[in-house]
JSON list of C-alpha atoms in Angstrom, two decimals:
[
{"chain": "A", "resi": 145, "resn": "UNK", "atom": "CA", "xyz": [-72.23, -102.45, 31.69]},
{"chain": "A", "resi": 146, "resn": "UNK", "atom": "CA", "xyz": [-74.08, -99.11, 31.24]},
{"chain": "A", "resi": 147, "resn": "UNK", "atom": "CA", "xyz": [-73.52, -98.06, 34.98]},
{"chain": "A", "resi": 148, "resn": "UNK", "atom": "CA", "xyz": [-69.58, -99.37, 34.63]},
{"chain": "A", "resi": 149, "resn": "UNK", "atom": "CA", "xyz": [-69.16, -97.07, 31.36]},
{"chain": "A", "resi": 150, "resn": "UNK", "atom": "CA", "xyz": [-70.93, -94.20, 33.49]},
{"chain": "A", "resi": 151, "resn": "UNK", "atom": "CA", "xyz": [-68.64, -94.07, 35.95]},
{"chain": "A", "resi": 152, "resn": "UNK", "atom": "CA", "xyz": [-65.41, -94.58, 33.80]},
{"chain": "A", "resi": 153, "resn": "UNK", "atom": "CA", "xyz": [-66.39, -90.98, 32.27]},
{"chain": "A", "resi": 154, "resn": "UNK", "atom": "CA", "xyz": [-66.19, -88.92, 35.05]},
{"chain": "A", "resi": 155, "resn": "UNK", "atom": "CA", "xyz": [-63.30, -90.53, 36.28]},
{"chain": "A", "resi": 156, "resn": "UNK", "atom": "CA", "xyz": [-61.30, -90.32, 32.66]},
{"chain": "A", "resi": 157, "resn": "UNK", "atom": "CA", "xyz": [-62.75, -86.45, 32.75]},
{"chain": "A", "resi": 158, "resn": "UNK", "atom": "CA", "xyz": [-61.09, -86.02, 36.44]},
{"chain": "A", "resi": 159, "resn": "UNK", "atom": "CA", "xyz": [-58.00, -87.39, 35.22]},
{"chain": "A", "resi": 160, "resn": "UNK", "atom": "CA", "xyz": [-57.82, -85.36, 32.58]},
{"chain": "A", "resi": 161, "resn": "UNK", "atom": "CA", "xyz": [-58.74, -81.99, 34.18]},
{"chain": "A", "resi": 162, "resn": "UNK", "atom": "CA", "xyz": [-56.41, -82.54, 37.62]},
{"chain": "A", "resi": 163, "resn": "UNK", "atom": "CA", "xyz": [-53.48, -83.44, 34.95]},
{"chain": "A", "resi": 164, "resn": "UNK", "atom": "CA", "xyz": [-54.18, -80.73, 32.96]},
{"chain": "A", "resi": 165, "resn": "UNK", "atom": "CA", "xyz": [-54.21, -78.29, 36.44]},
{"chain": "A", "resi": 166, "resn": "UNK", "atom": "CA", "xyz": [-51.06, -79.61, 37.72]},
{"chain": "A", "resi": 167, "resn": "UNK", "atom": "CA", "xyz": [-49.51, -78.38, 33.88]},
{"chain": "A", "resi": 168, "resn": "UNK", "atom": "CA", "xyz": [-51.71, -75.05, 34.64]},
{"chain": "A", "resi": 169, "resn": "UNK", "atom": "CA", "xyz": [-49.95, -74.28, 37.96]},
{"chain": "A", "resi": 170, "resn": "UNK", "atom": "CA", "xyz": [-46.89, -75.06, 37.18]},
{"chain": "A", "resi": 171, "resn": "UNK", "atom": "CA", "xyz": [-46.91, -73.08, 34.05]},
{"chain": "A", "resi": 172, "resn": "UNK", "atom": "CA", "xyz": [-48.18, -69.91, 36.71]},
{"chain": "A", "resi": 173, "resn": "UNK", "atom": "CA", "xyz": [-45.02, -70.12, 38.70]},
{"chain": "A", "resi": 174, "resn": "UNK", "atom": "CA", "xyz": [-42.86, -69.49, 35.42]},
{"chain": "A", "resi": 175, "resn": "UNK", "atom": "CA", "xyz": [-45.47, -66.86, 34.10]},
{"chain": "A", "resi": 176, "resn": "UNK", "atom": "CA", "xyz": [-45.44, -65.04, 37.59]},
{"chain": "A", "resi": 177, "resn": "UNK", "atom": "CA", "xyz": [-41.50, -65.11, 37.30]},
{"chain": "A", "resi": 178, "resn": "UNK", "atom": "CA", "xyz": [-40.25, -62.31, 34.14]},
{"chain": "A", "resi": 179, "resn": "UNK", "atom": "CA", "xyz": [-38.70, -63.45, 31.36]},
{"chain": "A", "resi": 180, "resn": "UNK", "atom": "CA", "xyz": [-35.58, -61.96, 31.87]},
{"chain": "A", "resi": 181, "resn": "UNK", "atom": "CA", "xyz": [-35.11, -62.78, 35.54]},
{"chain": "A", "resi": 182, "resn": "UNK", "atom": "CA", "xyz": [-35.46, -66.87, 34.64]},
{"chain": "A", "resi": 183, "resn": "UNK", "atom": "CA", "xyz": [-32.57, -66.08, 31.78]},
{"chain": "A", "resi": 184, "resn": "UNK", "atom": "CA", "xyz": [-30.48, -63.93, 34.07]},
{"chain": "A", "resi": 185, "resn": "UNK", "atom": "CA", "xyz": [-30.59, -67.04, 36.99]},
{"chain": "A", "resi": 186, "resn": "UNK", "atom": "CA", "xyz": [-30.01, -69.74, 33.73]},
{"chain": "A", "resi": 187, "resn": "UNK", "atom": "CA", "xyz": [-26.82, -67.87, 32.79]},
{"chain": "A", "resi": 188, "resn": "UNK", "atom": "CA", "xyz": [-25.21, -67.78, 36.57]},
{"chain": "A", "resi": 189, "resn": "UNK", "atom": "CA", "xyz": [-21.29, -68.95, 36.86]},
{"chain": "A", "resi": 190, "resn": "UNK", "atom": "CA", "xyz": [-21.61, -72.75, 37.18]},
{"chain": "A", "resi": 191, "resn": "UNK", "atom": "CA", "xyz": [-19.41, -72.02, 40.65]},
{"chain": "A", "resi": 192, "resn": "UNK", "atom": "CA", "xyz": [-21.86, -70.78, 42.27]},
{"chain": "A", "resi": 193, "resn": "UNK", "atom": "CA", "xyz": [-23.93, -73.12, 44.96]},
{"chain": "A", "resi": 194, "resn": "UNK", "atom": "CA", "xyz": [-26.70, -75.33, 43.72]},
{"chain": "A", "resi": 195, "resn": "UNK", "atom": "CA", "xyz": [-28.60, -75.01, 46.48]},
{"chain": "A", "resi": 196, "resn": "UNK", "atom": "CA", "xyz": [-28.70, -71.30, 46.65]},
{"chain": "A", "resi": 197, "resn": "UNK", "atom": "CA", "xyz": [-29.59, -71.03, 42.83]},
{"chain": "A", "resi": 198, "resn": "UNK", "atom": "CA", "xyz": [-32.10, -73.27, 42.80]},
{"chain": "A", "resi": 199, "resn": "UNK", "atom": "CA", "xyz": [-33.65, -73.56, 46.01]},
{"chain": "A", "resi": 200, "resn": "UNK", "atom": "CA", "xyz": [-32.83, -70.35, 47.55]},
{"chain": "A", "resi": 201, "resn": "UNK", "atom": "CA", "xyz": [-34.05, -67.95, 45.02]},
{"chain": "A", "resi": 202, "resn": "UNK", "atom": "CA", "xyz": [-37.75, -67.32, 43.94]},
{"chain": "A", "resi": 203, "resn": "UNK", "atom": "CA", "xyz": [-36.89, -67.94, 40.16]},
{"chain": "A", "resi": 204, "resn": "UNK", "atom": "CA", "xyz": [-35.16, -71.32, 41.33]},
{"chain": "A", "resi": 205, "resn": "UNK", "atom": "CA", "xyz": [-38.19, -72.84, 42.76]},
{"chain": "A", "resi": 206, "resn": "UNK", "atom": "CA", "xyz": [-40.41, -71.37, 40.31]},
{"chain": "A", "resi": 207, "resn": "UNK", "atom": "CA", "xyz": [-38.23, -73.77, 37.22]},
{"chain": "A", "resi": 208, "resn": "UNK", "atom": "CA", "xyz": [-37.65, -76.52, 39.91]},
{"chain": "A", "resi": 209, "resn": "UNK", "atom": "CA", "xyz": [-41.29, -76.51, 40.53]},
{"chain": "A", "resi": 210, "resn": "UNK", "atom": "CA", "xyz": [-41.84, -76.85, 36.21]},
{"chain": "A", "resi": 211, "resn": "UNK", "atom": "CA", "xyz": [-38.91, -79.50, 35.65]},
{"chain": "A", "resi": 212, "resn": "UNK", "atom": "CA", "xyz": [-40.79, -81.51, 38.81]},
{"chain": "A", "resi": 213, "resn": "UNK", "atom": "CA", "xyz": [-43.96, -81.73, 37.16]},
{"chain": "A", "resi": 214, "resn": "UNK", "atom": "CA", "xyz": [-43.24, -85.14, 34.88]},
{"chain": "A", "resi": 215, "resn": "UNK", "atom": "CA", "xyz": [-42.06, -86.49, 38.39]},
{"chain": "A", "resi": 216, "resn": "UNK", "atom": "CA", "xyz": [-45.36, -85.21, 39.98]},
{"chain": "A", "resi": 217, "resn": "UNK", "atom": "CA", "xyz": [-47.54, -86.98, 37.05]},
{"chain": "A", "resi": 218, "resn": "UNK", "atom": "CA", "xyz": [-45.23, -90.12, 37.08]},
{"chain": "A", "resi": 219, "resn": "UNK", "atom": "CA", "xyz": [-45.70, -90.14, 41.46]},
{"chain": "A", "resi": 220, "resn": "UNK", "atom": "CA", "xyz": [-49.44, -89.70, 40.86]},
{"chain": "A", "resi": 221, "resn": "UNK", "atom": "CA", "xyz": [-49.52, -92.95, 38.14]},
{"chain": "A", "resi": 222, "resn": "UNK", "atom": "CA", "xyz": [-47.41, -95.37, 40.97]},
{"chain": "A", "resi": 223, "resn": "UNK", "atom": "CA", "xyz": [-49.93, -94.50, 43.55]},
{"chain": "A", "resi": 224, "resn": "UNK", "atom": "CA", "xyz": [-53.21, -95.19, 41.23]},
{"chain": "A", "resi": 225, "resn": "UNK", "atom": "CA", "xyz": [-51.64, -98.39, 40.11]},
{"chain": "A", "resi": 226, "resn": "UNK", "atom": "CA", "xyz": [-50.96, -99.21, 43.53]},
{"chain": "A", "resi": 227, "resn": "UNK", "atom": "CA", "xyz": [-54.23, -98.13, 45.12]},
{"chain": "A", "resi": 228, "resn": "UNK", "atom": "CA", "xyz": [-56.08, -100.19, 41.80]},
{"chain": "A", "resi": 229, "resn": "UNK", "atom": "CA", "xyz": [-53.93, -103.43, 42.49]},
{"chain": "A", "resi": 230, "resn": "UNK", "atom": "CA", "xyz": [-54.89, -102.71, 45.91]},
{"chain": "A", "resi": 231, "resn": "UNK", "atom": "CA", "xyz": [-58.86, -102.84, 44.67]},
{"chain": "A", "resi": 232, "resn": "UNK", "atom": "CA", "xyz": [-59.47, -99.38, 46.07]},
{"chain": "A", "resi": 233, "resn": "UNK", "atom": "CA", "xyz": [-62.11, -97.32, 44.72]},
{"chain": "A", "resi": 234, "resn": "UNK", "atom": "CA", "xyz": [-61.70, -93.81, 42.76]},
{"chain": "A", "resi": 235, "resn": "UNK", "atom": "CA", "xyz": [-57.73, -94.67, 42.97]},
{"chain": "A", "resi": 236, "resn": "UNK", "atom": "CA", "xyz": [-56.73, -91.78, 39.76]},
{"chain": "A", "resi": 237, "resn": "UNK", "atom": "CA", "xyz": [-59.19, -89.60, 41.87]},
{"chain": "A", "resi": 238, "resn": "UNK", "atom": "CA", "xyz": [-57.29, -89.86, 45.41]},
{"chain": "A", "resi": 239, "resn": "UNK", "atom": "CA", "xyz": [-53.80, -90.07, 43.96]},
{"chain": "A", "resi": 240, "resn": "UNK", "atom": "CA", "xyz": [-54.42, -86.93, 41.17]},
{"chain": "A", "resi": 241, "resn": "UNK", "atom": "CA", "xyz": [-55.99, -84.99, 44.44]},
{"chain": "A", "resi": 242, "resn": "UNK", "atom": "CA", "xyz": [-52.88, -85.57, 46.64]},
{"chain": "A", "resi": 243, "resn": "UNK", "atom": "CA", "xyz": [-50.08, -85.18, 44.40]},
{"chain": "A", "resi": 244, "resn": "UNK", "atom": "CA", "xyz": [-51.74, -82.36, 43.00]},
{"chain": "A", "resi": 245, "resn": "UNK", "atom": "CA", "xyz": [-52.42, -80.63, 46.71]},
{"chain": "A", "resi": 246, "resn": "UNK", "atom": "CA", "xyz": [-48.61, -80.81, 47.55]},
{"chain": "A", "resi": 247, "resn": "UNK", "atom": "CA", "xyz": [-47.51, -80.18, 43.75]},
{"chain": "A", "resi": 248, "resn": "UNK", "atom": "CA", "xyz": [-49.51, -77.29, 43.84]},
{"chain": "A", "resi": 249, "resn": "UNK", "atom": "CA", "xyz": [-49.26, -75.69, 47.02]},
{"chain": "A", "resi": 250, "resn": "UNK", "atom": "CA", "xyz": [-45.82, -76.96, 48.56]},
{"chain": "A", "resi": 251, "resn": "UNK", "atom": "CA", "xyz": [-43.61, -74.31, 46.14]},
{"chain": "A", "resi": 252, "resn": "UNK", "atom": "CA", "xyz": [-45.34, -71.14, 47.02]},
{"chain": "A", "resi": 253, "resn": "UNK", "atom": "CA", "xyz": [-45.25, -71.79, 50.65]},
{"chain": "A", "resi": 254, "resn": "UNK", "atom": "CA", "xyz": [-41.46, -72.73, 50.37]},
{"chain": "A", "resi": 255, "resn": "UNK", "atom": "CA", "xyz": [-41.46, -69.20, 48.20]},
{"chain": "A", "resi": 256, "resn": "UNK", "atom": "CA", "xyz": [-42.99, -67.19, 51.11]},
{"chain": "A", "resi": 257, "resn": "UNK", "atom": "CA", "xyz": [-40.49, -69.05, 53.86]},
{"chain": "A", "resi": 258, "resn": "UNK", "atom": "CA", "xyz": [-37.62, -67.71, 51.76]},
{"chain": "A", "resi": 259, "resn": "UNK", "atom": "CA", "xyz": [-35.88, -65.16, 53.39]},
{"chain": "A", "resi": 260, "resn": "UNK", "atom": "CA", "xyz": [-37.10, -61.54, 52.60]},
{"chain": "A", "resi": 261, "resn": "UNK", "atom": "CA", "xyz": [-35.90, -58.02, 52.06]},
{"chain": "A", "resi": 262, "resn": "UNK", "atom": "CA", "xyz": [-37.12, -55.89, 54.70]},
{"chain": "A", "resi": 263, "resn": "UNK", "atom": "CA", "xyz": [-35.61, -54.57, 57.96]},
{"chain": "A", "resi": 264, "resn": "UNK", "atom": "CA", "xyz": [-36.66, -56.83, 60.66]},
{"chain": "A", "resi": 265, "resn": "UNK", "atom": "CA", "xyz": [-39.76, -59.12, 61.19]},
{"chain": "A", "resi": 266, "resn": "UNK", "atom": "CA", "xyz": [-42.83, -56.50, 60.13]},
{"chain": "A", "resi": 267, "resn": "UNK", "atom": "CA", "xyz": [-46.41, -57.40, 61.31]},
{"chain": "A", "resi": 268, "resn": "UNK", "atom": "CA", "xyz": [-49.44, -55.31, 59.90]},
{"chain": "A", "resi": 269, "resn": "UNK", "atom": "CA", "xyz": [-52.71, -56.44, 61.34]},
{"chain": "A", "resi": 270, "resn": "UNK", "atom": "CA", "xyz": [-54.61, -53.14, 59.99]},
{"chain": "A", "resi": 271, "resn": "UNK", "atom": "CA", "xyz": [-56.86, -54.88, 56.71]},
{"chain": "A", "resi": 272, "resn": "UNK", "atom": "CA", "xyz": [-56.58, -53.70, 53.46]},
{"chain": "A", "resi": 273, "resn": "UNK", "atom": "CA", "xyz": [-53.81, -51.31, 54.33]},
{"chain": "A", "resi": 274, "resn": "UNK", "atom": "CA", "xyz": [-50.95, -53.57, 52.60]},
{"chain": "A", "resi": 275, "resn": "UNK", "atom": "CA", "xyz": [-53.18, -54.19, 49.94]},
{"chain": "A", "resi": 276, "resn": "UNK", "atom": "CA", "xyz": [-53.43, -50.79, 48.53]},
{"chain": "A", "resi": 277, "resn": "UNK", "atom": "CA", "xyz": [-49.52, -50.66, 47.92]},
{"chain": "A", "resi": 278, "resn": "UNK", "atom": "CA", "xyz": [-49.50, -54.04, 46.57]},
{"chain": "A", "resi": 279, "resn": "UNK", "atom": "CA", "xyz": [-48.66, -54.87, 42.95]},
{"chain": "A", "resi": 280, "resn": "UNK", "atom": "CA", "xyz": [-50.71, -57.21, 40.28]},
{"chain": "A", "resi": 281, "resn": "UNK", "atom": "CA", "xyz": [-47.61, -59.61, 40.64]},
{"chain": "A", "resi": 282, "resn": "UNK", "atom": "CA", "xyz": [-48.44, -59.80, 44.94]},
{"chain": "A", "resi": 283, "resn": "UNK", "atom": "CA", "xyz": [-51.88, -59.94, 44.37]},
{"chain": "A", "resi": 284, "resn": "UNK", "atom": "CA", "xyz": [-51.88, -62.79, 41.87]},
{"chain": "A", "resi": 285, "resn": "UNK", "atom": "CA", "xyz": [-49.27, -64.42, 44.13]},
{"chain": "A", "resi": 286, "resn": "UNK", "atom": "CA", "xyz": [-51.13, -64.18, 46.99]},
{"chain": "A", "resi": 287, "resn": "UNK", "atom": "CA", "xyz": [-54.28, -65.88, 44.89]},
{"chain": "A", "resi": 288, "resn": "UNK", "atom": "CA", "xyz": [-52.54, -69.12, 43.78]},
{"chain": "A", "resi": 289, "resn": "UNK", "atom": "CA", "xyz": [-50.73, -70.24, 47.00]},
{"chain": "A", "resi": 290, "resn": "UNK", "atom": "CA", "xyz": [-53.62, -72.30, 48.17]},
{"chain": "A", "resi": 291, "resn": "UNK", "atom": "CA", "xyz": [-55.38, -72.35, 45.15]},
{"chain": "A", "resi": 292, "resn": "UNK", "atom": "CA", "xyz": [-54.50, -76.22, 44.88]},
{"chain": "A", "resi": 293, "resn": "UNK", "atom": "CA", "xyz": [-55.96, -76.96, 48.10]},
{"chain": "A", "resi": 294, "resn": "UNK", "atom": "CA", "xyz": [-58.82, -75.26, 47.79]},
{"chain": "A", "resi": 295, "resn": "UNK", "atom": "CA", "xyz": [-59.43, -76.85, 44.72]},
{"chain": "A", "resi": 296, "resn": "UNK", "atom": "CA", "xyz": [-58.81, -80.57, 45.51]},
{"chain": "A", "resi": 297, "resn": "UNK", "atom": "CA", "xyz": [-58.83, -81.01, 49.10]},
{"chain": "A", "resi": 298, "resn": "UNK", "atom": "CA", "xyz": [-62.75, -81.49, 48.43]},
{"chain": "A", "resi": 299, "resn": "UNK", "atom": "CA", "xyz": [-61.97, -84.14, 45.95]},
{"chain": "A", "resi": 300, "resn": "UNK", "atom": "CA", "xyz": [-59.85, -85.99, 48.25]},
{"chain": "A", "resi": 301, "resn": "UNK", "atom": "CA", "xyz": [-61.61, -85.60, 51.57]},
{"chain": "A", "resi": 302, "resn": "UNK", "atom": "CA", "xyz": [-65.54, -85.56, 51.34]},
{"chain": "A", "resi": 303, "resn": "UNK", "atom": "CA", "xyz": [-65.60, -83.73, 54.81]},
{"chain": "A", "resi": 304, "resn": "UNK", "atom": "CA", "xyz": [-64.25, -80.89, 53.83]},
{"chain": "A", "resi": 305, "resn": "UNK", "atom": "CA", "xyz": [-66.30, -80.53, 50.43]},
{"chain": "A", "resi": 306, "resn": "UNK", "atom": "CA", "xyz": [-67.96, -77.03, 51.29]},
{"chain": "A", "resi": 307, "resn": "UNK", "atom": "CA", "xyz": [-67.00, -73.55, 50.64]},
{"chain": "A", "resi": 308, "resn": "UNK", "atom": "CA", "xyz": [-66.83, -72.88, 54.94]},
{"chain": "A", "resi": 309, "resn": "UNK", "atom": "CA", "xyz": [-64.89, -75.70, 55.82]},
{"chain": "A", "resi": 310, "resn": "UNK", "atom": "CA", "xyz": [-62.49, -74.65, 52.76]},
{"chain": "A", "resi": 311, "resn": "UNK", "atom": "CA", "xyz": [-62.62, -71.16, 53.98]},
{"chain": "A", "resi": 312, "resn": "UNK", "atom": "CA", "xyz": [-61.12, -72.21, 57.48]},
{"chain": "A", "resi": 313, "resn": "UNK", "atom": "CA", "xyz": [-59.11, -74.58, 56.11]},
{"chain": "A", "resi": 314, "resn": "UNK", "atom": "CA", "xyz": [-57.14, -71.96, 53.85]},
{"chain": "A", "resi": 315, "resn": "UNK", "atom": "CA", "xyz": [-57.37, -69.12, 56.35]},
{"chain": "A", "resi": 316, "resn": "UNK", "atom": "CA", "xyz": [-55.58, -71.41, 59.64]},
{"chain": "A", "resi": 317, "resn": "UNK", "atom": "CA", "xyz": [-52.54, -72.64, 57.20]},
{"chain": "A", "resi": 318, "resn": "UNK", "atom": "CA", "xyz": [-52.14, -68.88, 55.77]},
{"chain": "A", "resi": 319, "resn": "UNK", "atom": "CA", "xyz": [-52.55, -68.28, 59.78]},
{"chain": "A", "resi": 320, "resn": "UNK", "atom": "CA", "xyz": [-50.09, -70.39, 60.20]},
{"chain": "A", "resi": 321, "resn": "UNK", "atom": "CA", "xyz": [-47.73, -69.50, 57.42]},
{"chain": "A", "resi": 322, "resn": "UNK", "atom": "CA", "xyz": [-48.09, -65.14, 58.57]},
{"chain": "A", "resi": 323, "resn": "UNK", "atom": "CA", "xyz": [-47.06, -66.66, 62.10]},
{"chain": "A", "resi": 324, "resn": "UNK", "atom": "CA", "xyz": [-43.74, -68.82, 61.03]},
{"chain": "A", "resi": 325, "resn": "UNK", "atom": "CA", "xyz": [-42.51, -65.74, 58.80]},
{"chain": "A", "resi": 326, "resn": "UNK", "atom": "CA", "xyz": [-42.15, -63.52, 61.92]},
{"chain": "A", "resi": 327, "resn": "UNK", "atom": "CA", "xyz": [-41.14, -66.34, 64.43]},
{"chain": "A", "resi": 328, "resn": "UNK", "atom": "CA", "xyz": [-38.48, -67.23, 61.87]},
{"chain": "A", "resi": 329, "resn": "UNK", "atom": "CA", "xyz": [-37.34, -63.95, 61.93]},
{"chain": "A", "resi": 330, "resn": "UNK", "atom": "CA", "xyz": [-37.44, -64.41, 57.81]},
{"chain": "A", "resi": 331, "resn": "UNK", "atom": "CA", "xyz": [-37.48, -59.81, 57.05]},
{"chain": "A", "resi": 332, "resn": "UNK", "atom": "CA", "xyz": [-41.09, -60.75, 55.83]},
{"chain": "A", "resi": 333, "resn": "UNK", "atom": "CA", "xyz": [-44.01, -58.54, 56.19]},
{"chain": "A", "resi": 334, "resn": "UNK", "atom": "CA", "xyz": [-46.59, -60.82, 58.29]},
{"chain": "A", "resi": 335, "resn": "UNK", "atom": "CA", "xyz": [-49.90, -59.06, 56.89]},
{"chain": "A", "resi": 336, "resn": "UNK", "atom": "CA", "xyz": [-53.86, -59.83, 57.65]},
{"chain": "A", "resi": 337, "resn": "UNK", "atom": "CA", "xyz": [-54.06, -58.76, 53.69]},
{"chain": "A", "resi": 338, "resn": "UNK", "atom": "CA", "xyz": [-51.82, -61.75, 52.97]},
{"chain": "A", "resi": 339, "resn": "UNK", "atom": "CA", "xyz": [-53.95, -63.91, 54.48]},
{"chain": "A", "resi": 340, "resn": "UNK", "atom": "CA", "xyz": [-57.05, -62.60, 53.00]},
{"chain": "A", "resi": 341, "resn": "UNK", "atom": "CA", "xyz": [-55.55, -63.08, 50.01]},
{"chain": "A", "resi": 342, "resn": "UNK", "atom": "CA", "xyz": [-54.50, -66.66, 50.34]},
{"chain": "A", "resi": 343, "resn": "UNK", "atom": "CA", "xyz": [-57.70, -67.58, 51.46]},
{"chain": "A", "resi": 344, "resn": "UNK", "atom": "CA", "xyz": [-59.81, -66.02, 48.54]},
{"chain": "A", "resi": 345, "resn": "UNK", "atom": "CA", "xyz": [-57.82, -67.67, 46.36]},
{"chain": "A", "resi": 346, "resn": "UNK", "atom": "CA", "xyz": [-58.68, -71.17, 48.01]},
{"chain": "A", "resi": 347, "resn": "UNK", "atom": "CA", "xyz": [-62.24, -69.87, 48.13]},
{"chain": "A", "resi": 348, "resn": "UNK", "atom": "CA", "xyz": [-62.11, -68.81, 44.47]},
{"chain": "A", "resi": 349, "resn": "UNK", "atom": "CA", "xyz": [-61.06, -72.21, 43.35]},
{"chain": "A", "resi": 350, "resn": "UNK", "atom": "CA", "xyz": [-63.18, -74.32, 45.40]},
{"chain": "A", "resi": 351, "resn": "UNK", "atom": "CA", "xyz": [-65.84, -72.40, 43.96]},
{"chain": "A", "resi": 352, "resn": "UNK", "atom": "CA", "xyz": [-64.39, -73.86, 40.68]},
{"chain": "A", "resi": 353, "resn": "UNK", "atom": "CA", "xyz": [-64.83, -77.76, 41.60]},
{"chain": "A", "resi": 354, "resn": "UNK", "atom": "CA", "xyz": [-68.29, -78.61, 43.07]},
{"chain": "A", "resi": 355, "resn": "UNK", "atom": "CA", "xyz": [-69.35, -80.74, 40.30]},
{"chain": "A", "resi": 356, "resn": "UNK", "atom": "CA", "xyz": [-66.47, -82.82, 41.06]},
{"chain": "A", "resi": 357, "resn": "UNK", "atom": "CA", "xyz": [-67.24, -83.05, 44.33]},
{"chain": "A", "resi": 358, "resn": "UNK", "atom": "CA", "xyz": [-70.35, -85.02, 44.38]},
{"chain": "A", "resi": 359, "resn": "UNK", "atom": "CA", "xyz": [-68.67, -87.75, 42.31]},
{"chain": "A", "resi": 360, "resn": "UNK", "atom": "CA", "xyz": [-66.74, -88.59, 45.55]},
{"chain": "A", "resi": 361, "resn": "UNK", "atom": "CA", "xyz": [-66.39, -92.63, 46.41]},
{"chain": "A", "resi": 362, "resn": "UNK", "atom": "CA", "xyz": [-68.16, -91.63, 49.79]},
{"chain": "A", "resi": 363, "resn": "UNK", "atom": "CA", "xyz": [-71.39, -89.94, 48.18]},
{"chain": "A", "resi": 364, "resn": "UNK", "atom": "CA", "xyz": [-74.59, -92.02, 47.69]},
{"chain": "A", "resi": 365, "resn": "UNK", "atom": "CA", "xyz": [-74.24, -92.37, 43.83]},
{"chain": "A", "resi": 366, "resn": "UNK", "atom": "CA", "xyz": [-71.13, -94.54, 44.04]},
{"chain": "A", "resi": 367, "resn": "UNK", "atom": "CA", "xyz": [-72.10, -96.82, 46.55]},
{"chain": "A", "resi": 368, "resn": "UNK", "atom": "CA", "xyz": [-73.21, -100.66, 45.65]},
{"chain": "A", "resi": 369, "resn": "UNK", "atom": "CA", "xyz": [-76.59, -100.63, 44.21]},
{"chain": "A", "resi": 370, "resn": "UNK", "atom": "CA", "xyz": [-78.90, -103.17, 46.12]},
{"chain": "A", "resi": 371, "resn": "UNK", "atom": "CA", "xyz": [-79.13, -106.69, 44.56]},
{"chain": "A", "resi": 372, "resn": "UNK", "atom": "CA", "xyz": [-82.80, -106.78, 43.19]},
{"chain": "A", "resi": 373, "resn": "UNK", "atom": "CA", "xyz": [-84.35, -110.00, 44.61]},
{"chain": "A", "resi": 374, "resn": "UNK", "atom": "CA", "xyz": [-86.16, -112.03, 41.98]},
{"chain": "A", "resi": 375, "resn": "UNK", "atom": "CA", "xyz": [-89.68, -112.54, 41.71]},
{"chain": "A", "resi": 376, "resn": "UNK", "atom": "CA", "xyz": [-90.48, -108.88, 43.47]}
]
């Protein structure tokens, strides 16, 4: 009974604190958006197109991204329940980790793919250069879009619990999201700061998490404990 209530508390405290983090980044998207901007996009002639209002705008998917979030906790409940029926182990663990890792990180990239405002597909591979020139509002940007993963891809998937693997793992997709911008042909600046960006951000919030990570079902302390045989 005493080992049973020990490992109902950290997984009530996980709950908690990845439910509580989904509420944390959704409430960044509206923060990162200016007051007046969100009012100006509320008050738009019903006429125009839904999808261009709230899908093709940055302040659209910011407030999607909020309105989505009891959908996000409700998606995350159906797939513990599911995985518990099931008899799987840690199921509010896995299900909080990979609702949260799209909720979280799915909106910024769809942000970034939105088409921008310069002349042409830009590329700057000189570091630190873009960064200079760059506002708070960029900077903090840059920080959060794979601040989710970094944060509970460990949680989810023991082999990538450690700040290296993290590390690559934030620094190929932002890769891979600097790449798509100028194939696309999307007016973006494609920058190496970008990408440095998005990855210390991941880094930043793994750093967050490590206590988490050793409650993992794969880690020694949650594995069956060996029958004691009587007599010995």
């Amino acid at each position: 009974m005493d080992h049973s209530a020990s490992l109902a508390a950290p997984t009530r405290r996980t709950r908690r604190l990845v439910i509580v983090g989904l509420a944390v980044l959704g409430a960044a998207l509206v923060a990162f958006v200016p007051g007046r901007m969100v009012l100006m996009m509320l008050s738009m002639p019903l006429r125009r197109p839904t999808w261009q209002v709230w899908f093709g705008t940055f302040n659209g998917v910011a407030l999607v991204t909020v309105l989505a979030l009891p959908l996000a906790a409700l998606a995350a409940w159906a797939l513990a329940r599911r995985r518990s029926a099931a008899g799987a182990t840690s199921a509010w663990r896995k299900s909080l980790a990979e609702v949260g890792i799209v909720y979280g990180t799915l909106p910024w990239v769809w942000m970034i793919l939105l088409p921008g405002d310069e002349d042409g597909a830009v590329v700057s591979l000189v570091p630190l250069r873009d960064l200079l020139v760059m506002d708070q509002g960029q900077i903090v940007g840059n920080l959060l879009v794979f601040a989710a993963l970094g944060f509970l891809v460990p949680l989810r998937f023991v082999a990538l619990a450690s700040v290296p693997r993290i590390l690559a793992l934030a620094a190929g997709c932002s890769v891979l999201v600097e790449t798509a911008q100028y194939v696309l042909r999307l007016d973006r600046v494609s920058s190496v700061d970008d990408v440095l960006l998005n990855t210390a951000g991941a880094v930043l919030a793994a750093l967050v998490s490590p206590r988490w990570w050793r409650a993992t079902p794969e880690t020694p302390s949650d594995r069956p404990r060996p029958t004691p045989v009587p007599g010995r």
